[in-house]
Short mmCIF file of C-alpha atoms in Angstrom, two decimals:
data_model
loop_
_atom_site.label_atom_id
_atom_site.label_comp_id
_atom_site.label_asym_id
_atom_site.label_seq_id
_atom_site.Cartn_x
_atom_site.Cartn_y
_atom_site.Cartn_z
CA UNK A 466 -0.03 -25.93 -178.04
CA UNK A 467 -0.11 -25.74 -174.52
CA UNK A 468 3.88 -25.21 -174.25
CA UNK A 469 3.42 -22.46 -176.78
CA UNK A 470 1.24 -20.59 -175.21
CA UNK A 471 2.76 -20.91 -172.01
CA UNK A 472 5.73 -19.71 -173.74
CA UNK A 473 3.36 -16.69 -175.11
CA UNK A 474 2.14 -15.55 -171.63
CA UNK A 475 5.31 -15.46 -170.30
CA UNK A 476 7.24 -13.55 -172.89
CA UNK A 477 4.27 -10.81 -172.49
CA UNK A 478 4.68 -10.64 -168.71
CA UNK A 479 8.89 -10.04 -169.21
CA UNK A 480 7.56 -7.02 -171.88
CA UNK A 481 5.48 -5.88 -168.69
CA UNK A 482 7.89 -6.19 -166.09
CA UNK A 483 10.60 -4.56 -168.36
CA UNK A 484 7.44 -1.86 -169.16
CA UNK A 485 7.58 -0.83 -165.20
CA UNK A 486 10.97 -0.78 -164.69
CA UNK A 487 11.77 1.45 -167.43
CA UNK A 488 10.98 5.10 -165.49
CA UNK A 489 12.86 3.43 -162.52
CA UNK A 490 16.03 2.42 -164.24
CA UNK A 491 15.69 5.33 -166.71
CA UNK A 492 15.35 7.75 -163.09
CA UNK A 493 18.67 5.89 -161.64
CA UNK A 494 20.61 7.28 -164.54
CA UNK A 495 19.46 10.55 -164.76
CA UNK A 496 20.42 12.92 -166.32
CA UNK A 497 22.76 11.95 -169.30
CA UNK A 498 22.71 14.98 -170.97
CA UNK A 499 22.20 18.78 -170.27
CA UNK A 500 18.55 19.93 -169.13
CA UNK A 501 16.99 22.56 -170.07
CA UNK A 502 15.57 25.46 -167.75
CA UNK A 503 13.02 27.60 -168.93
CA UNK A 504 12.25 31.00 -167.33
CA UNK A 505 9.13 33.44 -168.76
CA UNK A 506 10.85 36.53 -167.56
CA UNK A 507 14.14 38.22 -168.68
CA UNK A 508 17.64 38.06 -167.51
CA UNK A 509 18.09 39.31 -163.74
CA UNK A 510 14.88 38.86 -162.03
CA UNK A 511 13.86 36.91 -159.14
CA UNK A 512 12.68 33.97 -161.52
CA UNK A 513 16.24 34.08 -163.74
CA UNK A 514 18.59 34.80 -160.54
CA UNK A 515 16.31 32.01 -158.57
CA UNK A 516 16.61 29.44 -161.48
CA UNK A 517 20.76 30.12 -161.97
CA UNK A 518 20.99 29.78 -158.40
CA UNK A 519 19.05 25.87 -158.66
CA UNK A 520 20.67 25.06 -161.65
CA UNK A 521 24.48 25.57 -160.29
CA UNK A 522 23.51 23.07 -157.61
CA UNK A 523 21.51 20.48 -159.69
CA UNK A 524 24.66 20.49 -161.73
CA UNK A 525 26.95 20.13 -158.94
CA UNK A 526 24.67 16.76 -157.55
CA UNK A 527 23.62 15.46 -160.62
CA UNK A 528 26.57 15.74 -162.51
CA UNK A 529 24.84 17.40 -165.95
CA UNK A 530 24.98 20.96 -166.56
CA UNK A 531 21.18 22.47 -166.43
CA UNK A 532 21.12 25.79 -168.73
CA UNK A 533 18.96 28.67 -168.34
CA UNK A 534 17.00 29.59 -171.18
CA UNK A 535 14.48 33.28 -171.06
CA UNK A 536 11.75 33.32 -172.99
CA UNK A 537 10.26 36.33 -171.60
CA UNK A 538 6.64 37.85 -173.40
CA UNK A 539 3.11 37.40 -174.20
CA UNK A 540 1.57 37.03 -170.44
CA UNK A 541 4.77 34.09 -169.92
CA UNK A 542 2.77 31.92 -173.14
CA UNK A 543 5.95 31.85 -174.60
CA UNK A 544 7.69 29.68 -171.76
CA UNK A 545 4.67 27.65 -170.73
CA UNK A 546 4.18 26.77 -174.11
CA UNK A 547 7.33 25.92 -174.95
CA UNK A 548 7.48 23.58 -171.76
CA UNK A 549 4.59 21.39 -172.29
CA UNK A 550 5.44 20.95 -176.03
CA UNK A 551 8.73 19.48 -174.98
CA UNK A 552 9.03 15.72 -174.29
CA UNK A 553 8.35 14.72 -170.83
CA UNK A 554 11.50 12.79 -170.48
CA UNK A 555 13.06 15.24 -167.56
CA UNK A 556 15.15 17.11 -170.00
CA UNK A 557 13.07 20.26 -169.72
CA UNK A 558 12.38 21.73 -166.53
CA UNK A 559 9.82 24.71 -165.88
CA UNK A 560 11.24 27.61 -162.94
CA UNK A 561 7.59 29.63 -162.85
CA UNK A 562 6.22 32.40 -161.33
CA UNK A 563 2.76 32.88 -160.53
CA UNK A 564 1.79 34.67 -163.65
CA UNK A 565 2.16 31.40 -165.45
CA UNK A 566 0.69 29.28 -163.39
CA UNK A 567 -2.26 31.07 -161.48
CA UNK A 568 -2.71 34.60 -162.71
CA UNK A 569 -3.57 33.55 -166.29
CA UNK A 570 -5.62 30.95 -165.37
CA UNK A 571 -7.55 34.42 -163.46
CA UNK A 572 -7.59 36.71 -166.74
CA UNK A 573 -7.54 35.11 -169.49
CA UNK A 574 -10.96 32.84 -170.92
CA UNK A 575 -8.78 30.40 -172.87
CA UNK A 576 -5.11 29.60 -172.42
CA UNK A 577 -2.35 27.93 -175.09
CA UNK A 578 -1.91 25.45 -171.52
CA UNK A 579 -3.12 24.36 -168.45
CA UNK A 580 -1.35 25.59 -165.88
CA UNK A 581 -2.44 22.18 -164.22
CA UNK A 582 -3.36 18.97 -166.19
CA UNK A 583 0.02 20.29 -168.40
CA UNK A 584 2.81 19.94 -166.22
CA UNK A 585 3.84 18.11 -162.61
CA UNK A 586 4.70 20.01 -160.04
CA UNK A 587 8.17 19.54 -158.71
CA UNK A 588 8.56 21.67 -155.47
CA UNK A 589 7.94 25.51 -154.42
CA UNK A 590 10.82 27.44 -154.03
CA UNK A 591 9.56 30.84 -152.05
CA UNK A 592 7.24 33.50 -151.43
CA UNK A 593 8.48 37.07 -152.23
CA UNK A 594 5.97 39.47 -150.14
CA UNK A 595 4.39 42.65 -151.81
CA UNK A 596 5.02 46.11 -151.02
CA UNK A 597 2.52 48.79 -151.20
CA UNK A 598 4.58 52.03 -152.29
CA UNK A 599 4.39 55.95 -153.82
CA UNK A 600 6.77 58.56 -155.08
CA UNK A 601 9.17 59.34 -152.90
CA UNK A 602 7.72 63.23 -153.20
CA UNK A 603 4.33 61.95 -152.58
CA UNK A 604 1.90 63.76 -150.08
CA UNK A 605 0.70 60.37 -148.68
CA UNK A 606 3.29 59.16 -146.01
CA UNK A 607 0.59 56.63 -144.76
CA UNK A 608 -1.47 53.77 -146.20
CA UNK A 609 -4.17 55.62 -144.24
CA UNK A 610 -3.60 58.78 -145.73
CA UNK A 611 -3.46 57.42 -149.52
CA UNK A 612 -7.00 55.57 -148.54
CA UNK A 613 -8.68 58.68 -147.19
CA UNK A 614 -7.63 60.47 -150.71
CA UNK A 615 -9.39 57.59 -152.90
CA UNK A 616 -12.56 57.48 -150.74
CA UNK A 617 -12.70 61.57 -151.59
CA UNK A 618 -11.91 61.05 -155.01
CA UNK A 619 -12.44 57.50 -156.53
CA UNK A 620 -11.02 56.85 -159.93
CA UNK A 621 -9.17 59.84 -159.88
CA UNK A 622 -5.33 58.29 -158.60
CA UNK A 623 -3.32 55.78 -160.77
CA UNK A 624 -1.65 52.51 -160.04
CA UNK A 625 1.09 51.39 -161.89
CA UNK A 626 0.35 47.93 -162.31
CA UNK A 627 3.61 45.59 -164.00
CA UNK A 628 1.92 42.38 -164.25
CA UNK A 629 -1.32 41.20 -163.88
CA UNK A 630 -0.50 39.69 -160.52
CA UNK A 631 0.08 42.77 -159.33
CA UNK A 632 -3.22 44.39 -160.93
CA UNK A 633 -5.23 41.96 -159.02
CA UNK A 634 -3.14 42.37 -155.59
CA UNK A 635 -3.99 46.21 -155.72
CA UNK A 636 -7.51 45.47 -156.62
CA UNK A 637 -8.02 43.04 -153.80
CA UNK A 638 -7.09 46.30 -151.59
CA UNK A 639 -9.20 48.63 -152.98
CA UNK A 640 -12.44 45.76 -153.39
CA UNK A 641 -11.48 45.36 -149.32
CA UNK A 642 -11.40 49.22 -148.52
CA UNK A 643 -14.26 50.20 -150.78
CA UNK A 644 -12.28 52.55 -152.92
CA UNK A 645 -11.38 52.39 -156.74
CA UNK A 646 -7.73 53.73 -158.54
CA UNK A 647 -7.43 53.52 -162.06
CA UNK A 648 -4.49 51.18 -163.25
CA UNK A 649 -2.28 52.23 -165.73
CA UNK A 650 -0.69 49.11 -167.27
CA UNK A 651 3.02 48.51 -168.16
CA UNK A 652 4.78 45.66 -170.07
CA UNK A 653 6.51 44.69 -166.66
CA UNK A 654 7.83 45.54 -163.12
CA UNK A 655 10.81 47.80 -164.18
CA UNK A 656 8.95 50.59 -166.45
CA UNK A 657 5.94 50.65 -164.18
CA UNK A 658 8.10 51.09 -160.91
CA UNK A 659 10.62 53.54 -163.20
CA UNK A 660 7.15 55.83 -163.76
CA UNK A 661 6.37 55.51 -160.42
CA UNK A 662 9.60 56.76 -158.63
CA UNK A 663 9.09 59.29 -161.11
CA UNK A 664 5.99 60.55 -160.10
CA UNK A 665 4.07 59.65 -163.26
CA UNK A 666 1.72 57.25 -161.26
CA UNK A 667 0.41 57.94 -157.61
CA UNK A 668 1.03 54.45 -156.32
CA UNK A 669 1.46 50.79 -156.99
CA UNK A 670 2.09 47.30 -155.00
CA UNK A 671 5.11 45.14 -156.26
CA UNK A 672 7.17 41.93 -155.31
CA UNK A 673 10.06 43.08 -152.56
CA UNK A 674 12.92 42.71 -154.30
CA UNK A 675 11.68 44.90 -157.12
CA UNK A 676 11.52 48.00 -155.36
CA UNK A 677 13.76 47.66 -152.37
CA UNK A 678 16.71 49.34 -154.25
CA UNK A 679 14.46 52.11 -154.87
CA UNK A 680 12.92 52.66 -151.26
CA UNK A 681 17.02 52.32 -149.82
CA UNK A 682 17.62 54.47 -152.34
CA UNK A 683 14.81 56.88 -151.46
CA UNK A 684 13.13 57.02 -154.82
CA UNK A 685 9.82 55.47 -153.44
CA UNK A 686 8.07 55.26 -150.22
CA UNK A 687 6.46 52.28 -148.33
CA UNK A 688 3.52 52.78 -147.16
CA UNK A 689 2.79 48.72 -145.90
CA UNK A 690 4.19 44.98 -146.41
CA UNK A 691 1.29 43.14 -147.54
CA UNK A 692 2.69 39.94 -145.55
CA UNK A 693 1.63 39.04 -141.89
CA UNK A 694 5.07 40.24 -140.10
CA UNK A 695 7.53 42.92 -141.05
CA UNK A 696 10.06 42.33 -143.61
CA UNK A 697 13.58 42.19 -142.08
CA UNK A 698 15.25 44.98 -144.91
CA UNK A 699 12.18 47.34 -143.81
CA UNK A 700 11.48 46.96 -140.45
CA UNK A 701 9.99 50.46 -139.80
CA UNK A 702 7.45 50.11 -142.26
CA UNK A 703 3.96 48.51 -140.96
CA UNK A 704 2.04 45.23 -141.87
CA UNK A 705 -1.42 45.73 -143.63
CA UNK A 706 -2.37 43.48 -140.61
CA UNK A 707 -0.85 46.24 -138.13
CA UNK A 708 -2.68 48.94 -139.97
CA UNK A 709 -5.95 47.39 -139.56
CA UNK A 710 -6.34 45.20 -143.41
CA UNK A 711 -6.69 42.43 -141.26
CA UNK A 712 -6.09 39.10 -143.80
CA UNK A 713 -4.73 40.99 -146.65
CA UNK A 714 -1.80 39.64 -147.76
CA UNK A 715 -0.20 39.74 -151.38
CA UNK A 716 2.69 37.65 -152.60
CA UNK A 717 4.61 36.69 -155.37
CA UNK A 718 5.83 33.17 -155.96
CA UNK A 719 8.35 30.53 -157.50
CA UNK A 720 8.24 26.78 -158.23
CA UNK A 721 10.03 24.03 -159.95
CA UNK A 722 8.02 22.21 -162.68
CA UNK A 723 8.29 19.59 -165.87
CA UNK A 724 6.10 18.64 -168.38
CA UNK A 725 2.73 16.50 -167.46
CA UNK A 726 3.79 12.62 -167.28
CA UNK A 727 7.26 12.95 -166.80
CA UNK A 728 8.79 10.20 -165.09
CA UNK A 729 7.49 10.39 -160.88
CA UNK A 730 10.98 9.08 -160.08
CA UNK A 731 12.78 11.70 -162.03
CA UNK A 732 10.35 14.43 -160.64
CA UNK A 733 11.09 12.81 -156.67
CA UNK A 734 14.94 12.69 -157.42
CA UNK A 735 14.75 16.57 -159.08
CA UNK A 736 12.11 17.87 -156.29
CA UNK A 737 14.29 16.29 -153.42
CA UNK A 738 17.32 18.02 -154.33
CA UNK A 739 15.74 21.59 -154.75
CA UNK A 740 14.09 20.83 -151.35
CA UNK A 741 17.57 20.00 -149.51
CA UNK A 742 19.08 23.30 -151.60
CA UNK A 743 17.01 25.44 -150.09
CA UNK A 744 16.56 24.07 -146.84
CA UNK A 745 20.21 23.96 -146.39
CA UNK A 746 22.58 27.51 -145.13
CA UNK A 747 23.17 28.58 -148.49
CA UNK A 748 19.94 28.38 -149.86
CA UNK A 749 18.16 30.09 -147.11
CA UNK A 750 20.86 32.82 -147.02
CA UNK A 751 20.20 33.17 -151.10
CA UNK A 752 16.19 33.75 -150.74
CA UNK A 753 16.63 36.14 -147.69
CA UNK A 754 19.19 38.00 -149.63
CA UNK A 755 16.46 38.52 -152.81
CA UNK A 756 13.81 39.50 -149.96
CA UNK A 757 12.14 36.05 -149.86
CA UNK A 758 11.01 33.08 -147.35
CA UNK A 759 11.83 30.09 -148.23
CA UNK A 760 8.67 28.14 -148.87
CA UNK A 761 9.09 24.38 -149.77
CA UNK A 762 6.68 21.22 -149.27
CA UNK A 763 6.24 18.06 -150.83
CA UNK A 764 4.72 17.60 -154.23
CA UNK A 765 1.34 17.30 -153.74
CA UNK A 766 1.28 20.16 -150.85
CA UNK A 767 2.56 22.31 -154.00
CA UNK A 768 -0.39 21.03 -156.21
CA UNK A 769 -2.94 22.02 -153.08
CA UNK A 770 -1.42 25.31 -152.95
CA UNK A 771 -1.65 26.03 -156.96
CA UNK A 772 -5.03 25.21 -156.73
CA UNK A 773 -6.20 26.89 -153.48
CA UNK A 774 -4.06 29.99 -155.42
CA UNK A 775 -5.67 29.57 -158.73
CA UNK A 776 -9.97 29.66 -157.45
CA UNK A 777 -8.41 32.63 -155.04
CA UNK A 778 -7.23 34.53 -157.61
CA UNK A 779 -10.14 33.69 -160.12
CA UNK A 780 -12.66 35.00 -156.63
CA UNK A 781 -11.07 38.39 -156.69
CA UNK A 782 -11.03 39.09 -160.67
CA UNK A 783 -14.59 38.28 -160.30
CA UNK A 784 -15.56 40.55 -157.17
CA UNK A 785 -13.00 43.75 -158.55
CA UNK A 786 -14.63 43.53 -162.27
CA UNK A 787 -11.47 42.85 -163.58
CA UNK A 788 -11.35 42.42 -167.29
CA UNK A 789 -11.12 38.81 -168.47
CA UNK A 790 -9.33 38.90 -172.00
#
């Protein structure tokens, strides 16, 4: 009796052992097949060029090829969704914005996800600042100027606001400045800055790389980088900091994420690689080129900064009388 139960205890603790060495033996041999990349936002943005860009050089290192899939729509549901239905085995990886993965969390009561207990955070990729801009044939050529017209007349200009992000960015400014513009909401960046440089809307704020073509191009105007130093493609144009909006800053963001409870080794060996990437010539070169700062950090640094992001954003919704839908 003895002998068999000795027998009994030790079989169990080889089932245990074998248990914990799974993820770590599983992590040495991954990936054995293609992984997936899901992006919420079409073909050629930031997101879709930024995840192409990660997923040639995961490839390259990890010998797999990782494939870009859009599935662009409904506030970025579509994508989040999609990732935390999807086995958390390392096959489906997560390149987000911060739509996803704070601004919801901001605007909406009840979510299909969440953005935190749903997935782990990998590693942040970069921080693309904001740009404060009007029409080209606008009257305001100053952020000082465009104020002074809103405190005469509040309600009375329009923002054209592409995402919700950007919504709350502008609103921060006016809750700040004590003035009020009425938003006029498109189904993205490109129509909303395509009214704009047409003169349909009075202003807006938007990610760099959106409207930089269109500022070179001298469609729009830039009236301030919301970012604490001058952005090296517009170096005549002032910081809200310079201009006396002391603290105001408004950015746009990327990160690398999988499904809640996927392997931690898997996560490390993925998260380590995007790290080097981007730390390295190349990948530094790539992020200034889109109008970016690389922005990387370990893990649970990333996790701080979602959350510090996430009661931010929720702070200003609640301060500008923002809608929540």
């Amino acid at each position: 009796m003895k002998r068999r139960t000795l027998c009994g205890v030790l079989a169990l603790a080889s089932v245990a052992l074998a248990a914990l060495a799974m993820p770590t033996a599983f992590a040495a041999t991954y990936p054995e097949k293609m992984v997936k990349v899901i992006v919420s936002l079409p073909p050629g943005s930031g997101a879709d060029t930024t995840a192409r860009f990660l997923a040639q050089h995961l490839a390259q290192q990890l010998g797999q090829p990782f494939v870009v899939e859009n599935k662009p729509g409904a506030n970025s549901f579509i994508a989040a969704k999609a990732v935390v239905d999807a086995a958390p085995d390392g096959y489906t990886m997560f390149v987000a914005s911060n739509t996803p993965m704070v601004t919801n969390a901001a605007v909406f009561k009840k979510l299909p996800y969440d953005p935190i207990r749903d997935f782990t955070p990998v590693a942040s990729i970069a921080r693309f600042p904001m740009i404060i801009v009007v029409p080209a044939s606008s009257p305001y050529k100053t952020l000082a100027e465009l104020v002074v017209a809103m405190k005469a007349a509040p309600g009375k200009l329009n923002f054209a606001s592409g995402t919700p992000s950007y919504q709350i960015a502008m609103e921060q400014f006016h809750e700040r400045n004590g003035i009020k513009g009425t938003a006029v909401n498109y189904k993205g960046t490109g129509p909303a800055i395509t009214d704009l440089a047409a003169g349909v809307c009075d202003y807006s704020i938007a990610e760099v790389s959106s409207v930089l073509p269109l500022i070179h191009g001298g469609k729009l105007r830039a009236l301030a980088v919301a970012d604490s130093q001058r952005h090296r493609e517009l170096p005549d144009v002032p910081t809200a900091e310079e201009l006396d909006h002391k603290g105001y800053e408004a950015y746009a963001w990327t990160g690398v994420y999988f499904p809640a409870k996927v392997p931690k080794e898997i996560a490390q060996r993925v998260g380590d690689i995007v790290r080097s990437t981007l730390n390295g010539s190349e990948g530094m070169a790539f992020i200034q080129k889109m109008g970016g700062t690389v922005f990387t950090g370990s893990a649970q640094q990333f996790t701080d900064f979602q959350l510090a992001e996430i009661e931010k954003t929720k702070r200003i919704v609640k301060i500008a009388n923002i809608p929540v839908e």
